[in-house]
Amino acid sequence: MDISIIVIILLAVALLFGTLFGMMRGRNRSILRLILIIGCIAGAVCLVPMIKEIVMEIDTGKGTLGEMLTAMEGEGGGNVPQEMLDISSALMTAISLLIFILVFNVLRFVSWLIIFPICKIFVKKDLIKKKGFGAIIGLVQGLVIAFAVLVPLNGLIGELHTISSTEIEGKTMIEIPAELGLDKYEDSAISGVLTSIGDWYYELITK
């Protein structure tokens, strides 16, 4: 399936379920859930550097992952091909983005399973369940979740495209099926929109 279609489906699912759950929760508890989601984003951003350090210490059998990436860059030497530097940089960025996506979703699940049920004990239900307000807040929550996931996913796809399209001595390091449409996605409107509105957020995750 084309990546552009997958991204559009993910966006639609986030907005649809956000709105539906907002209607069921009502105004007050929808606000609570939105606050928790924003907290999950902040927590994931803070945890990325620490978890990345742990990932870089993973033993690959030929040294740690961090050592391998450093070796690709020639430990700062000046005779390293630019293509190798591009791939190393793309891999480092892709690791940060992937870590963020995984950590955010884990935190979101934990907050839904444990924190939200506890907090909502102290948040009164609306006397008259304000489904309309809940739906609007749920839609905002869906937008926030879509932004939090799709911007780094968009960046991750871009880095994979860099890795798969960069050749060293006529060979690519990673072969990615053409059916995924990385080239087409890079030139798509949705990729352009996510890149333009999420540039600051992308930089925050990968700094």
Tab-separated table of C-alpha atoms in Angstrom:
chain	number	residue	atom	x	y	z
A	1	MET	CA	0.000	0.000	0.000
A	2	ASP	CA	1.216	3.483	-0.863
A	3	ILE	CA	2.634	5.355	2.144
A	4	SER	CA	0.575	8.475	1.381
A	5	ILE	CA	-2.631	6.451	1.762
A	6	ILE	CA	-1.393	4.971	5.059
A	7	VAL	CA	-0.658	8.449	6.457
A	8	ILE	CA	-4.091	9.736	5.390
A	9	ILE	CA	-5.778	6.706	7.009
A	10	LEU	CA	-3.870	7.291	10.260
A	11	LEU	CA	-4.959	10.943	10.243
A	12	ALA	CA	-8.599	10.021	9.632
A	13	VAL	CA	-8.553	7.354	12.367
A	14	ALA	CA	-7.064	9.786	14.924
A	15	LEU	CA	-9.700	12.433	14.183
A	16	LEU	CA	-12.618	9.984	14.072
A	17	PHE	CA	-11.825	8.142	17.289
A	18	GLY	CA	-10.840	11.353	19.058
A	19	THR	CA	-14.238	12.838	18.257
A	20	LEU	CA	-16.178	9.684	19.194
A	21	PHE	CA	-14.390	9.197	22.513
A	22	GLY	CA	-14.815	12.906	23.234
A	23	MET	CA	-18.578	12.559	22.804
A	24	MET	CA	-18.654	9.602	25.187
A	25	ARG	CA	-16.496	11.272	27.837
A	26	GLY	CA	-18.166	14.652	27.830
A	27	ARG	CA	-16.444	18.000	28.270
A	28	ASN	CA	-14.657	17.662	31.622
A	29	ARG	CA	-13.102	14.251	31.106
A	30	SER	CA	-12.196	15.070	27.515
A	31	ILE	CA	-10.207	18.033	28.813
A	32	LEU	CA	-8.509	15.714	31.320
A	33	ARG	CA	-7.560	13.258	28.570
A	34	LEU	CA	-6.230	16.061	26.366
A	35	ILE	CA	-4.012	17.299	29.209
A	36	LEU	CA	-2.668	13.769	29.716
A	37	ILE	CA	-1.909	13.430	25.988
A	38	ILE	CA	0.063	16.689	26.027
A	39	GLY	CA	1.912	15.379	29.093
A	40	CYS	CA	2.742	12.175	27.184
A	41	ILE	CA	4.222	14.231	24.336
A	42	ALA	CA	6.371	16.247	26.747
A	43	GLY	CA	7.463	13.079	28.547
A	44	ALA	CA	8.411	11.341	25.300
A	45	VAL	CA	10.461	14.348	24.133
A	46	CYS	CA	12.351	14.347	27.456
A	47	LEU	CA	12.962	10.579	27.381
A	48	VAL	CA	14.292	10.357	23.808
A	49	PRO	CA	17.926	11.398	24.598
A	50	MET	CA	18.195	8.995	27.547
A	51	ILE	CA	16.738	6.032	25.664
A	52	LYS	CA	18.850	6.846	22.609
A	53	GLU	CA	21.990	6.584	24.727
A	54	ILE	CA	20.860	3.140	25.882
A	55	VAL	CA	20.120	2.075	22.289
A	56	MET	CA	23.566	3.261	21.179
A	57	GLU	CA	25.126	0.862	23.710
A	58	ILE	CA	23.462	-2.185	22.123
A	59	ASP	CA	26.090	-4.739	21.121
A	60	THR	CA	25.852	-5.630	17.427
A	61	GLY	CA	28.593	-8.264	17.548
A	62	LYS	CA	31.005	-5.837	15.905
A	63	GLY	CA	30.958	-3.268	18.673
A	64	THR	CA	28.110	-1.119	19.927
A	65	LEU	CA	25.646	0.557	17.586
A	66	GLY	CA	27.115	3.926	18.517
A	67	GLU	CA	30.633	2.744	17.666
A	68	MET	CA	29.454	1.470	14.289
A	69	LEU	CA	27.858	4.803	13.411
A	70	THR	CA	30.971	6.655	14.582
A	71	ALA	CA	33.105	4.371	12.407
A	72	MET	CA	30.878	5.211	9.418
A	73	GLU	CA	31.739	8.868	9.958
A	74	GLY	CA	35.431	8.052	10.159
A	75	GLU	CA	35.645	9.427	13.702
A	76	GLY	CA	35.786	12.937	12.306
A	77	GLY	CA	38.288	12.179	9.549
A	78	GLY	CA	38.208	14.231	6.374
A	79	ASN	CA	38.428	11.383	3.838
A	80	VAL	CA	34.976	9.922	4.451
A	81	PRO	CA	32.656	10.024	1.408
A	82	GLN	CA	29.805	12.504	1.778
A	83	GLU	CA	27.374	9.693	0.999
A	84	MET	CA	28.541	7.786	4.086
A	85	LEU	CA	28.099	10.882	6.253
A	86	ASP	CA	24.588	11.376	4.848
A	87	ILE	CA	23.608	7.790	5.647
A	88	SER	CA	25.076	7.957	9.155
A	89	SER	CA	23.254	11.218	9.866
A	90	ALA	CA	19.985	9.816	8.490
A	91	LEU	CA	20.314	6.691	10.639
A	92	MET	CA	20.937	8.740	13.796
A	93	THR	CA	17.916	10.923	13.080
A	94	ALA	CA	15.735	7.927	12.195
A	95	ILE	CA	16.625	6.264	15.506
A	96	SER	CA	15.541	9.367	17.447
A	97	LEU	CA	12.252	9.589	15.552
A	98	LEU	CA	11.482	5.885	15.967
A	99	ILE	CA	12.228	6.051	19.690
A	100	PHE	CA	9.894	9.025	20.083
A	101	ILE	CA	7.009	7.322	18.255
A	102	LEU	CA	7.378	4.146	20.353
A	103	VAL	CA	7.784	5.966	23.691
A	104	PHE	CA	4.869	8.326	23.035
A	105	ASN	CA	2.536	5.433	22.233
A	106	VAL	CA	3.677	3.473	25.300
A	107	LEU	CA	3.087	6.515	27.529
A	108	ARG	CA	-0.281	7.119	25.883
A	109	PHE	CA	-1.325	3.512	26.564
A	110	VAL	CA	-0.122	3.633	30.179
A	111	SER	CA	-1.888	6.953	30.770
A	112	TRP	CA	-5.122	5.515	29.348
A	113	LEU	CA	-4.845	2.246	31.294
A	114	ILE	CA	-3.711	3.588	34.684
A	115	ILE	CA	-3.487	7.366	35.066
A	116	PHE	CA	-6.727	8.397	33.348
A	117	PRO	CA	-8.960	6.011	35.381
A	118	ILE	CA	-7.411	7.323	38.610
A	119	CYS	CA	-7.608	11.006	37.662
A	120	LYS	CA	-11.164	10.848	36.400
A	121	ILE	CA	-12.298	9.849	39.920
A	122	PHE	CA	-11.540	13.450	40.893
A	123	VAL	CA	-13.066	14.974	37.759
A	124	LYS	CA	-16.830	15.228	38.055
A	125	LYS	CA	-19.004	14.112	35.206
A	126	ASP	CA	-20.921	16.874	33.492
A	127	LEU	CA	-24.347	17.247	35.095
A	128	ILE	CA	-25.730	17.275	31.588
A	129	LYS	CA	-23.280	15.350	29.466
A	130	LYS	CA	-22.034	17.959	27.029
A	131	LYS	CA	-21.463	15.682	24.059
A	132	GLY	CA	-20.991	18.571	21.652
A	133	PHE	CA	-18.214	20.161	23.725
A	134	GLY	CA	-16.745	16.718	24.321
A	135	ALA	CA	-16.712	16.004	20.587
A	136	ILE	CA	-14.923	19.297	19.847
A	137	ILE	CA	-12.307	18.683	22.546
A	138	GLY	CA	-11.972	15.086	21.334
A	139	LEU	CA	-11.385	16.360	17.804
A	140	VAL	CA	-8.650	18.654	19.144
A	141	GLN	CA	-7.166	15.662	20.968
A	142	GLY	CA	-7.229	13.697	17.711
A	143	LEU	CA	-5.411	16.527	15.954
A	144	VAL	CA	-2.801	16.667	18.728
A	145	ILE	CA	-2.221	12.896	18.553
A	146	ALA	CA	-2.051	12.990	14.746
A	147	PHE	CA	0.462	15.842	14.886
A	148	ALA	CA	2.510	14.074	17.582
A	149	VAL	CA	2.752	10.860	15.544
A	150	LEU	CA	2.595	11.900	11.897
A	151	VAL	CA	5.244	14.642	11.979
A	152	PRO	CA	7.992	12.280	13.275
A	153	LEU	CA	6.651	9.508	11.023
A	154	ASN	CA	6.908	11.888	8.078
A	155	GLY	CA	10.503	12.648	9.093
A	156	LEU	CA	11.276	8.950	9.529
A	157	ILE	CA	10.000	8.225	6.013
A	158	GLY	CA	12.190	11.040	4.702
A	159	GLU	CA	15.282	9.642	6.414
A	160	LEU	CA	14.530	6.146	5.068
A	161	HIS	CA	14.250	7.654	1.608
A	162	THR	CA	17.663	9.269	2.060
A	163	ILE	CA	19.192	5.976	3.172
A	164	SER	CA	17.576	3.926	0.396
A	165	SER	CA	18.412	6.403	-2.379
A	166	THR	CA	22.040	7.091	-1.395
A	167	GLU	CA	24.519	4.915	-3.251
A	168	ILE	CA	28.058	4.048	-2.201
A	169	GLU	CA	30.167	2.608	-4.990
A	170	GLY	CA	27.031	2.028	-7.004
A	171	LYS	CA	25.210	0.109	-4.280
A	172	THR	CA	22.508	1.104	-1.811
A	173	MET	CA	22.833	0.034	1.823
A	174	ILE	CA	19.136	-0.741	2.305
A	175	GLU	CA	16.715	-1.878	-0.367
A	176	ILE	CA	13.161	-0.630	0.190
A	177	PRO	CA	10.343	-1.982	-2.039
A	178	ALA	CA	9.314	0.493	-4.728
A	179	GLU	CA	5.664	-0.349	-3.993
A	180	LEU	CA	5.882	1.759	-0.824
A	181	GLY	CA	6.287	4.829	-2.997
A	182	LEU	CA	8.939	6.707	-1.008
A	183	ASP	CA	9.773	8.927	-3.994
A	184	LYS	CA	6.125	9.701	-4.610
A	185	TYR	CA	5.475	10.401	-0.940
A	186	GLU	CA	8.387	12.830	-0.678
A	187	ASP	CA	6.774	14.944	-3.414
A	188	SER	CA	3.224	14.628	-2.048
A	189	ALA	CA	1.150	17.478	-0.626
A	190	ILE	CA	0.664	15.743	2.730
A	191	SER	CA	4.427	15.361	3.188
A	192	GLY	CA	4.896	19.034	2.361
A	193	VAL	CA	2.221	20.117	4.842
A	194	LEU	CA	3.598	17.945	7.666
A	195	THR	CA	7.116	19.200	6.985
A	196	SER	CA	6.107	22.860	6.982
A	197	ILE	CA	3.876	22.840	10.074
A	198	GLY	CA	6.013	20.431	12.095
A	199	ASP	CA	9.542	21.657	11.391
A	200	TRP	CA	10.020	23.055	14.928
A	201	TYR	CA	8.646	19.883	16.480
A	202	TYR	CA	10.856	17.680	14.299
A	203	GLU	CA	13.899	19.685	15.381
A	204	LEU	CA	12.853	19.371	19.043
A	205	ILE	CA	12.780	15.573	18.822
A	206	THR	CA	16.003	15.154	16.868
A	207	LYS	CA	18.141	17.938	18.346
